[in-house]
Short mmCIF file of C-alpha atoms in Angstrom, two decimals:
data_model
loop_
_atom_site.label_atom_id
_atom_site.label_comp_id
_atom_site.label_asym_id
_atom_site.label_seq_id
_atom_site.Cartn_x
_atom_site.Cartn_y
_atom_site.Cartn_z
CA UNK A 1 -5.86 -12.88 34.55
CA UNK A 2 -3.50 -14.41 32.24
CA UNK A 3 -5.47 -17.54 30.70
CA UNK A 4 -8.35 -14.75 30.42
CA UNK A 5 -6.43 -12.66 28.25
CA UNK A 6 -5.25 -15.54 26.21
CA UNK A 7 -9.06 -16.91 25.92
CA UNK A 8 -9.71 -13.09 24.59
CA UNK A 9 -7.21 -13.67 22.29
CA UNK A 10 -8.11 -17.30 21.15
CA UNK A 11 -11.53 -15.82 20.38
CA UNK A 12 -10.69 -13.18 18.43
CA UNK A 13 -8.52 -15.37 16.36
CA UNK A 14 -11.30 -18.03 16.12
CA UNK A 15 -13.90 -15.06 15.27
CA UNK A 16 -11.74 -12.78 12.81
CA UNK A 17 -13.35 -14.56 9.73
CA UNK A 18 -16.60 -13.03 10.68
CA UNK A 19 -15.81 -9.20 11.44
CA UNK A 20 -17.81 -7.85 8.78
CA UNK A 21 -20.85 -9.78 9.43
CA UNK A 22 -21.13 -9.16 12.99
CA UNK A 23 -20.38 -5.53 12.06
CA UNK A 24 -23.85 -5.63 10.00
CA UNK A 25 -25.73 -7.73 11.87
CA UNK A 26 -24.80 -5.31 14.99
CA UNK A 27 -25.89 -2.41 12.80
CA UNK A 28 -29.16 -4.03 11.99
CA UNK A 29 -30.16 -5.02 15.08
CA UNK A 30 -29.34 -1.30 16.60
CA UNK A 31 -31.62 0.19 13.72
CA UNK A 32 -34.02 -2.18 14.63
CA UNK A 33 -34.17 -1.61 18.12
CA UNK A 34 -33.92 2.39 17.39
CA UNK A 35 -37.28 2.51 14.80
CA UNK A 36 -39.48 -0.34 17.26
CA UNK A 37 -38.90 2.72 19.81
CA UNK A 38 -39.93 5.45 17.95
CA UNK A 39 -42.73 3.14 16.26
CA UNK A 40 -43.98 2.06 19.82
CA UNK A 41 -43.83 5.70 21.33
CA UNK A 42 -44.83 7.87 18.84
CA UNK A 43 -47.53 5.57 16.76
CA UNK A 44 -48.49 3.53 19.52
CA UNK A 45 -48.25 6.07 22.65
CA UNK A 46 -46.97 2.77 24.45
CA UNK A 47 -43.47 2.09 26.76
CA UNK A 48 -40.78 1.42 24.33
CA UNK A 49 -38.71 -0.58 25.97
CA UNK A 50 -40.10 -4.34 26.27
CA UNK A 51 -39.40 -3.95 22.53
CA UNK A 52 -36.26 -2.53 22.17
CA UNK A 53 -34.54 -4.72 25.09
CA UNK A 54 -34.66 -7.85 22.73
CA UNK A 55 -33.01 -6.03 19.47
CA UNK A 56 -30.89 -4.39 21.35
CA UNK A 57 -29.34 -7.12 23.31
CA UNK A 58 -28.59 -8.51 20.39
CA UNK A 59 -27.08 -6.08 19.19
CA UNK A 60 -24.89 -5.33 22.05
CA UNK A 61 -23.97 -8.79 21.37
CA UNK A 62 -22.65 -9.04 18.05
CA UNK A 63 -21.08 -5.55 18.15
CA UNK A 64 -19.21 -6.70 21.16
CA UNK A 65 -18.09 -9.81 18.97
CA UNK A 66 -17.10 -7.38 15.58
CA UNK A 67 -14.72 -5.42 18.54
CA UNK A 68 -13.26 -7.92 19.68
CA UNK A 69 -11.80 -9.19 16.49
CA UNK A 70 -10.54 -5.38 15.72
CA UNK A 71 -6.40 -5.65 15.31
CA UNK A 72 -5.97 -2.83 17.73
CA UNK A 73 -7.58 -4.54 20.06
CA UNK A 74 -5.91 -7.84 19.62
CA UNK A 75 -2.55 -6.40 19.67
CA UNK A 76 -3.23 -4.22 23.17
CA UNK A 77 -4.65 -7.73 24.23
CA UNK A 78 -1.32 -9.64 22.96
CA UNK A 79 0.94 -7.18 24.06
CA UNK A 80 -0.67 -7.44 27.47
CA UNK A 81 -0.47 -11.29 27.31
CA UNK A 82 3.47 -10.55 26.51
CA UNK A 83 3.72 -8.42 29.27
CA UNK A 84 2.65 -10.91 31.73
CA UNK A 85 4.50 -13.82 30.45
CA UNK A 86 7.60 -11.85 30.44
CA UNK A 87 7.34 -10.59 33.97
CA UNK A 88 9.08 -13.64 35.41
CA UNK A 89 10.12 -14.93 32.25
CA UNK A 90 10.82 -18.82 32.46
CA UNK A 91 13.83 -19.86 29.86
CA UNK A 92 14.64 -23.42 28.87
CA UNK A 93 17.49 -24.63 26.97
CA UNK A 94 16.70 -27.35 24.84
CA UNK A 95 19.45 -30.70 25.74
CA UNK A 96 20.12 -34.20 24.86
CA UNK A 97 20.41 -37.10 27.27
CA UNK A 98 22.32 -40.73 26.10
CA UNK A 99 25.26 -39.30 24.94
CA UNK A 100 28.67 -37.80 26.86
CA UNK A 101 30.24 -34.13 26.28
CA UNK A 102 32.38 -35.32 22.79
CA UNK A 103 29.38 -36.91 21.59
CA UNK A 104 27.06 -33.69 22.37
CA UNK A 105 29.96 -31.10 20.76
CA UNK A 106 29.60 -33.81 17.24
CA UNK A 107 25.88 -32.03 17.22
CA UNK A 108 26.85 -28.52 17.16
CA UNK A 109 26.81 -26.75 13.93
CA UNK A 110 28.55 -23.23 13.57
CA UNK A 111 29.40 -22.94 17.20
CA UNK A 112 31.45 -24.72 19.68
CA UNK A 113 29.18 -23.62 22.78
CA UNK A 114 27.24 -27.07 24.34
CA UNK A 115 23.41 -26.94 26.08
CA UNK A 116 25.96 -27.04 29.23
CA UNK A 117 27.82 -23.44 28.04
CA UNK A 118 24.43 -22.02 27.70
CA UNK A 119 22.68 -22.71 30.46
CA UNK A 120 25.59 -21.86 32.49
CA UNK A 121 26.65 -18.56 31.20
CA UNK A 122 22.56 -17.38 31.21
CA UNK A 123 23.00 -18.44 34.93
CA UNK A 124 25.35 -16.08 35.23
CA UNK A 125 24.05 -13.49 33.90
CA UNK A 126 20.77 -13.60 36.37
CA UNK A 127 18.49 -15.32 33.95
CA UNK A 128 16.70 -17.92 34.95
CA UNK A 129 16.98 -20.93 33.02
CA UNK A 130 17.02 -24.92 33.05
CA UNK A 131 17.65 -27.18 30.57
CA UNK A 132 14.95 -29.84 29.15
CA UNK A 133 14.94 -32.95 26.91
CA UNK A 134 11.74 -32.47 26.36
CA UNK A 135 10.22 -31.59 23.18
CA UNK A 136 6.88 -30.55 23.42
CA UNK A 137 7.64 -26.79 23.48
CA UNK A 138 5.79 -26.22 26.37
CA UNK A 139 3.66 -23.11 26.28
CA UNK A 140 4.78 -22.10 30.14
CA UNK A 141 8.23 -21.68 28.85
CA UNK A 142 8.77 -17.74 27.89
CA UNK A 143 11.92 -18.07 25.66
CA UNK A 144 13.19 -21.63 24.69
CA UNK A 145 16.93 -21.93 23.36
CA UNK A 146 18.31 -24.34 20.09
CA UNK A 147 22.16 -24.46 21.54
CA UNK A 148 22.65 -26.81 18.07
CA UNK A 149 23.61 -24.02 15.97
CA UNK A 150 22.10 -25.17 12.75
CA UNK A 151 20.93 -28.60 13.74
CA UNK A 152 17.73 -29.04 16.02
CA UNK A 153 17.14 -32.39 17.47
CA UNK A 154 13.73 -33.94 16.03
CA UNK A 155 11.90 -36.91 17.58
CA UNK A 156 10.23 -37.53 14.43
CA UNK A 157 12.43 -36.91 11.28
CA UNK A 158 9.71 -38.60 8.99
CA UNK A 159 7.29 -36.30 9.22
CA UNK A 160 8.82 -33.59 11.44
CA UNK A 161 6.32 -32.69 14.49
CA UNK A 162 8.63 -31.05 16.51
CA UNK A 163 9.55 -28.49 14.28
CA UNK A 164 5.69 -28.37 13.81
CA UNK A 165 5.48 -27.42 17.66
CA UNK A 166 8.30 -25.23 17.35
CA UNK A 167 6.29 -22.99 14.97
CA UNK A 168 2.80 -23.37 16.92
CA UNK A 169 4.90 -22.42 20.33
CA UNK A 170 6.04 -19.20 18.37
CA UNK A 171 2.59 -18.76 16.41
CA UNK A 172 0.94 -18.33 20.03
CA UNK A 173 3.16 -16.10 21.36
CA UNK A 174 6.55 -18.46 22.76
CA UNK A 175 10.29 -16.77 21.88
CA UNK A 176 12.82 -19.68 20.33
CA UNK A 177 16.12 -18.61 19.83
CA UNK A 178 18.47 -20.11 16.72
CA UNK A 179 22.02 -19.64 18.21
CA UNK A 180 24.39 -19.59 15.33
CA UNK A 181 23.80 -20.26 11.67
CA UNK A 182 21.45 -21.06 9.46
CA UNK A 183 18.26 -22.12 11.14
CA UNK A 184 16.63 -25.56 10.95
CA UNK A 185 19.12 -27.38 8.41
CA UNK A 186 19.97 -29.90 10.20
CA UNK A 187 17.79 -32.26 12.56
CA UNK A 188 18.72 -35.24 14.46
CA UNK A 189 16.53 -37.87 16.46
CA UNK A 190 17.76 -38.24 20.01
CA UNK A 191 16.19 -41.88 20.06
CA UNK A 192 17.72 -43.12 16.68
CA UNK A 193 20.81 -40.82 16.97
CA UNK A 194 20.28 -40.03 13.06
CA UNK A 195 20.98 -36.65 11.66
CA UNK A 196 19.64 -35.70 8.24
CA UNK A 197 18.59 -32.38 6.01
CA UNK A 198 15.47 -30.79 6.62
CA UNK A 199 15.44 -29.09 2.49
CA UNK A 200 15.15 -31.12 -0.64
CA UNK A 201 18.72 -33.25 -1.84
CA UNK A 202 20.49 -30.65 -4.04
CA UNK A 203 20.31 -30.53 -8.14
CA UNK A 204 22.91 -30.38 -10.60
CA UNK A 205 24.81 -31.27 -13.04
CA UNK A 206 28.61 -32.89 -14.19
CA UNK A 207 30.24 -33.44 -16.86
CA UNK A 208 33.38 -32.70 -19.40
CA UNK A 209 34.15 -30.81 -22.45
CA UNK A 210 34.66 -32.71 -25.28
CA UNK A 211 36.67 -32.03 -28.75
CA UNK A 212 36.13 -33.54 -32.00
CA UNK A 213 37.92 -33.58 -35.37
CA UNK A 214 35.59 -33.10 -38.47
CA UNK A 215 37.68 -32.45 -40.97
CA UNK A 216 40.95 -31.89 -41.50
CA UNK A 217 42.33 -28.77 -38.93
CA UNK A 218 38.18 -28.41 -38.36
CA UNK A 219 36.88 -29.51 -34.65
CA UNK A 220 34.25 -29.45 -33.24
CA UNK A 221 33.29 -29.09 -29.41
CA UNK A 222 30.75 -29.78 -27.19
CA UNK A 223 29.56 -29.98 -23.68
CA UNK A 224 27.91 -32.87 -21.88
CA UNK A 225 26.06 -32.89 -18.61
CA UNK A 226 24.05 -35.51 -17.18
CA UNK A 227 21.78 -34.06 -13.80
CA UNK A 228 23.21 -35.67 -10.37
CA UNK A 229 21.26 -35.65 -6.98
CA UNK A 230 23.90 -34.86 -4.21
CA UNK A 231 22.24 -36.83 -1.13
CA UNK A 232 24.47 -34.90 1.08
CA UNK A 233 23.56 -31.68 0.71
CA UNK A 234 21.02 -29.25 0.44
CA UNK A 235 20.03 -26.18 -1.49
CA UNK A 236 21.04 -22.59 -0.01
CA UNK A 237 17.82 -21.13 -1.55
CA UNK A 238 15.02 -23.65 -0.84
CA UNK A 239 15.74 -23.33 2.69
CA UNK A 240 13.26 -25.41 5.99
CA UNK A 241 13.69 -21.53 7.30
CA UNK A 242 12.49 -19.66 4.23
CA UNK A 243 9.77 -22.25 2.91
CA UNK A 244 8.05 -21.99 6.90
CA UNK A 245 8.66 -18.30 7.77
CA UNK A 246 10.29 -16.99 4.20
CA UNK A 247 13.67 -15.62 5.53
CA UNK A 248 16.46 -15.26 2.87
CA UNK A 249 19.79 -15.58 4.33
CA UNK A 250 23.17 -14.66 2.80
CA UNK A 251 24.75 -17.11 1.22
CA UNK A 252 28.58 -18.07 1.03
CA UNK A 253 31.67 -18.67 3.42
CA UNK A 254 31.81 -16.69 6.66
CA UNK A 255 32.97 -13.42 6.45
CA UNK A 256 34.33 -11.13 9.50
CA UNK A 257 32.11 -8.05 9.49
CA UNK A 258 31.73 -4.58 12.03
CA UNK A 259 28.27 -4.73 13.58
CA UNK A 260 26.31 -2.14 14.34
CA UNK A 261 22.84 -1.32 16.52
CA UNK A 262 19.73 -1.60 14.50
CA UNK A 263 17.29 1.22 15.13
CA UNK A 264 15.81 1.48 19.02
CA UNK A 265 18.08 -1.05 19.65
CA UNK A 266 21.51 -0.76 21.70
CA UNK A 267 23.56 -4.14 21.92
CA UNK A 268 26.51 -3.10 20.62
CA UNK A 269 29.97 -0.99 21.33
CA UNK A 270 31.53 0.64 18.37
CA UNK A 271 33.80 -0.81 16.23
CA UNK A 272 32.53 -4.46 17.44
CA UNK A 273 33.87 -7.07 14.66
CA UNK A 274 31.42 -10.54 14.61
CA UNK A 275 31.32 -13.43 12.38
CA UNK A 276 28.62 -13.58 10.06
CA UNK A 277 27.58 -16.77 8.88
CA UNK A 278 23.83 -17.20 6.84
CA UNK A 279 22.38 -14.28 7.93
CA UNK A 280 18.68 -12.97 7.67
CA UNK A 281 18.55 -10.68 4.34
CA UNK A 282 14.89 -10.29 4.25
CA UNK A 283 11.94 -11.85 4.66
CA UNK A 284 9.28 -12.91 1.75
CA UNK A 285 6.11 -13.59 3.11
CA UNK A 286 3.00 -11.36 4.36
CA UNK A 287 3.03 -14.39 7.82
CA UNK A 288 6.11 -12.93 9.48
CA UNK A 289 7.80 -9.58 9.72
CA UNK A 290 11.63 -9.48 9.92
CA UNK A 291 12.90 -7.23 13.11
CA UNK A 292 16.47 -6.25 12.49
CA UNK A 293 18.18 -6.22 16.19
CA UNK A 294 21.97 -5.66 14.87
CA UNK A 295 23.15 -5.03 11.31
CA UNK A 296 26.56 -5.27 9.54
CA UNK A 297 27.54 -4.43 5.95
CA UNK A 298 29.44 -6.24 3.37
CA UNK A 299 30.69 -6.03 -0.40
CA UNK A 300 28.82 -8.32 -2.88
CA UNK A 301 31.25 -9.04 -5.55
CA UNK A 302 29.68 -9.90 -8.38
CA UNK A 303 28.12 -6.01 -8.36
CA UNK A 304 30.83 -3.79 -6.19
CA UNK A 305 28.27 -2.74 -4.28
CA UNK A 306 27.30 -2.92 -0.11
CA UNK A 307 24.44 -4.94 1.19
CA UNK A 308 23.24 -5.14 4.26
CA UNK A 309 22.25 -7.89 6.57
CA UNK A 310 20.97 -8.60 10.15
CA UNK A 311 23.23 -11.34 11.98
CA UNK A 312 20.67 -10.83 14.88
CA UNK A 313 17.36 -10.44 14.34
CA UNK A 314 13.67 -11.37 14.95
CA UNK A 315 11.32 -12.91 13.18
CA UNK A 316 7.65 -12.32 14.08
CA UNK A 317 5.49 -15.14 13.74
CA UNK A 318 2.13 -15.15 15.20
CA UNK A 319 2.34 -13.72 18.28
CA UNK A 320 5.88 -14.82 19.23
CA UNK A 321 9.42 -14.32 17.57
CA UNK A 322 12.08 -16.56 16.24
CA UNK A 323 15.09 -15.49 17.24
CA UNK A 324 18.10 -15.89 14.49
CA UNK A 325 21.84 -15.54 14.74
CA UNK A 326 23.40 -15.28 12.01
CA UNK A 327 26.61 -15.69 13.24
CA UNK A 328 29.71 -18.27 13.59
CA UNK A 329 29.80 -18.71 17.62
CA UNK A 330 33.09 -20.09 18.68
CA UNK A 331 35.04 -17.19 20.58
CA UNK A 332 34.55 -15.85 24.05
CA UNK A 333 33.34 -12.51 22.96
CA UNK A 334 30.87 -14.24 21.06
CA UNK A 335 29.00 -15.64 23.73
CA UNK A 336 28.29 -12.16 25.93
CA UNK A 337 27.35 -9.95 22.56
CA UNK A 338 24.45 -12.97 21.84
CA UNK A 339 23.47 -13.06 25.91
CA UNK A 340 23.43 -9.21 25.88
CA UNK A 341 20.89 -9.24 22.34
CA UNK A 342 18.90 -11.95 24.92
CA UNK A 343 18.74 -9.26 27.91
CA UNK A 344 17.45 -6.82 25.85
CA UNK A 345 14.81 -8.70 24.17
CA UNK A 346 13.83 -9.58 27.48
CA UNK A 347 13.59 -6.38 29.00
CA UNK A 348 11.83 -4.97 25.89
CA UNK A 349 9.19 -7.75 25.82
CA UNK A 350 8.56 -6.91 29.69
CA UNK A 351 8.02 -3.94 29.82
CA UNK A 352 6.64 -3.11 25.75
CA UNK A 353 5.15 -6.85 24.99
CA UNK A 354 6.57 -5.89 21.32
CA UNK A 355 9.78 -5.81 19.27
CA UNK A 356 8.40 -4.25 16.73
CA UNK A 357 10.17 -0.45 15.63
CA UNK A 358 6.86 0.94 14.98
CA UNK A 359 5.05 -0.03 18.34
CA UNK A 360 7.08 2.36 20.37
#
């Protein structure tokens, strides 16, 4: 029942481009089929039907095809794909084989918890879960964990296909969860062991004030700056995340903030303090749709006023979700409030197929 629900889907993807033509054509053919019957039976005084079957088949046809690329009916359809896939949900956690414990904790960016911490504590908590070195994203996999923090390993840095199956896995309808930081701005190639940025080399500029005398007590000053290309760094603003899903994070040093639930969802006990760390602000393009899950509040300086940001949320894509913490995770109540965030997902994508606020 599954793979005929997702073949429902794939066509109505493949067939969207065409709603308005199968629409008319449908139309047509009805009219057609509705004036050869009164033609045949009122003009004619013969049985209408050998010449209405024809038109109307056709017509049955293509107004079939213009319904089934309707957006209600692909999102009962996806939901109900959701549904299923969640009903025994199957969770990897994405590891790396070569290297020993130290080398493995090197990787981690933003958090101090290993594939090994992961897999355990979701154990634990009765999800079911195994870890894989495999990067294909496989499709069977319901949720699929980064445990890298803000590095993702990438078994082609030149020209980045994983990350490309990372998106089609969420596109058709897979869950991958970011587990601290800022997502995707790091990579590093299990086979080659390199690690590199994902975003252009950062832009500026140096250089030194300089005095002159003109004349007499007169000087003169002046500023010089020559442009430098730090190959060590990366712009906060031209992020891998925002230029693929466009998800602005916050930006500076991590800051200790209360949390509190996002609407429909409850994750968290009152006066819960996390650490935020480059979380999701909003999102910029009419692709994804950003799904607050937990929300915190904090001072921007420059203005003296409160913002607000998510350090949990969701990120539709397609028909899945990217999953991004925003969040430094390196103490022990750290771990639970992200495995708790995971539960509920869960439970909401069994028994809703949707995340979304305005779907309930």
């Amino acid at each position: 029942m599954e793979d005929v629900v997702e073949k429902l889907i794939r066509w109505s993807e493949h067939l969207k481009p065409y709603k308005g033509p199968f629409l008319g054509a449908g139309l047509a053919s009805l009219l057609t089929a509705i004036a050869s019957s009164f033609y045949d039976y009122f003009y004619r005084g013969l049985n209408p039907l050998p010449s209405v079957l024809i038109p109307l088949v056709i017509a049955i046809i293509f107004l079939a095809c213009w319904y089934l690329t309707t957006e209600k009916l692909y999102q009962r359809l996806a939901k109900k794909l959701m549904m299923s896939r969640f009903k025994n949900p199957k969770i990897a956690v994405l590891s790396v084989s070569g290297i020993d414990e130290i080398e493995t904790k090197k990787l981690l960016r933003s958090t101090d918890y290993t594939p090994e911490d992961w897999y355990n504590r979701l154990c634990s908590n009765d999800i079911s879960a195994e870890k894989t070195i495999d990067l294909s994203m496989k499709k069977d996999y319901s949720i699929i964990f980064n445990p890298f923090g803000e590095l993702y390993p990438e078994k082609d840095t030149t020209n980045l296909r994983t990350f490309q199956k990372i998106k089609e896995y969420i596109k058709n309808g897979g869950v991958f969860v970011n587990t601290a930081g800022l997502a995707f701005y790091y990579m590093w190639n299990p086979k080659t062991k390199i690690e590199g940025l994902t975003g252009p080399m950062l832009e500026t500029y140096t250089g030194a004030a300089k005095t002159e005398p003109i004349i007499g007590s007169t000087y003169k000053s002046s500023i010089s700056l020559m442009p430098v290309v730090l190959t060590e760094d990366s712009p906060l603003t031209d992020t891998w995340l925002y230029k693929n899903f466009g998800v602005r994070t916050t930006l500076g040093s991590m800051r200790s903030l209360e949390a509190k639930n996002a609407a429909h969802f409850d994750i968290i006990d009152e006066n819960t303090i996390i650490q935020e760390f480059r979380s999701a602000l909003r999102c910029e393009t009419a692709e994804a749709q950003l799904i607050p899950i937990i929300r915190s509040e904090y001072l921007y300086h420059p203005t003296g006023r409160t913002h607000e940001c998510y350090p949990i949320a969701a990120v539709k894509y397609g028909r899945g979700y990217l999953i991004l913490v925003g969040m430094v995770i390196k103490k022990e109540e750290d771990l639970p409030l992200v495995i708790k965030a995971i539960k509920e997902i869960i439970e909401r994508l069994r028994k809703e197929g949707s995340l979304e606020v305005g779907d309930r």
